[in-house]
Amino acid sequence: MRVDIIFDTICPWCFVGKRRLERALAQRPTVAAQIHWRPFLLNPDMPEQGIPRAAYLERKFGGAARVTRMLNSLAEAGKAESIDFCFDAIQVTPNSVDSHRLVQFAHRHGVANQAVEALFQAYFVHGRNIGDHDELLSITEDCDLSADEFERMLNSNEGRGEIYLDNAQTHRLSINGVPCFIFENAYGIAGAQDPDILVRMIDMAIEGPLNDPLSSLRPHGDLVGKSERSQA
């Protein structure tokens, strides 16, 4: 079964959604899921160097009390999925384009799921700046990929245009929040849904495709909780 996941690497609800999808798939062990990670840019105009985390949160959510409530809610959701969010460790909200390029690169080598997990862990658990090239190269090595090969990619424009193109296509389809899960190019649902809901979506996809599948949601080539529109 093909499962497309539209996500951003700096989206905490996407991390929660990944865990919940894994729990849903564990309830359907006969389903061989082929996961395709598709980029969504929560902050498409983010400076290349990112911006200080505190300033980003204040600007986006307005007020320390509101930010604290939001992060506490995320922390509770994370605990239920064995995610130890450490938001205080995050010093920079990065530009996420290059981290999506790492997912592209990992996909070519069949380890995209591992790369996504490593990026989430690096950013949300350890507070590492996943917009920084040195950090991305270290994560590349952690995934047993060639850092030299990925560094050549980073030093070129390879893959960058595809990220922006896929992001634009997603917005044209009125997908405005992530994560969003699409099963067999036919059944889609947004938000970090509970595993039971995702299981129902999997079962619907097993029963058969719609008469008019969402063919326009197929990615270019093989790229690839709440619905998050801005919580990153």
Short mmCIF file of C-alpha atoms in Angstrom, two decimals, residues 39 41 48 97-98 100-101 104 108 153-154 156-170 172 220 223-224:
data_model
loop_
_atom_site.label_atom_id
_atom_site.label_comp_id
_atom_site.label_asym_id
_atom_site.label_seq_id
_atom_site.Cartn_x
_atom_site.Cartn_y
_atom_site.Cartn_z
CA PRO A 39 7.64 18.29 1.56
CA LEU A 41 7.07 24.36 3.96
CA GLU A 48 18.47 30.68 5.04
CA VAL A 97 14.46 23.21 2.72
CA ASP A 98 17.86 21.53 3.10
CA HIS A 100 13.88 18.06 3.03
CA ARG A 101 16.72 17.65 0.53
CA GLN A 104 15.13 13.29 -0.91
CA ARG A 108 17.10 7.38 -3.29
CA MET A 153 24.20 17.96 -3.33
CA LEU A 154 24.03 20.69 -0.67
CA SER A 156 24.52 22.67 -5.65
CA ASN A 157 20.88 23.50 -6.34
CA GLU A 158 19.99 19.85 -6.84
CA GLY A 159 16.57 19.01 -5.45
CA ARG A 160 15.78 22.55 -4.30
CA GLY A 161 13.40 23.30 -7.16
CA GLU A 162 11.51 20.05 -6.58
CA ILE A 163 10.93 20.99 -2.94
CA TYR A 164 9.34 24.30 -3.86
CA LEU A 165 7.37 22.75 -6.73
CA ASP A 166 5.90 20.01 -4.56
CA ASN A 167 5.11 22.54 -1.83
CA ALA A 168 3.29 24.76 -4.34
CA GLN A 169 1.35 21.80 -5.74
CA THR A 170 0.23 20.83 -2.26
CA ARG A 172 -2.94 24.38 -4.87
CA HIS A 220 6.79 14.43 -8.97
CA LEU A 223 9.84 12.26 -4.14
CA VAL A 224 8.50 12.89 -2.04
#
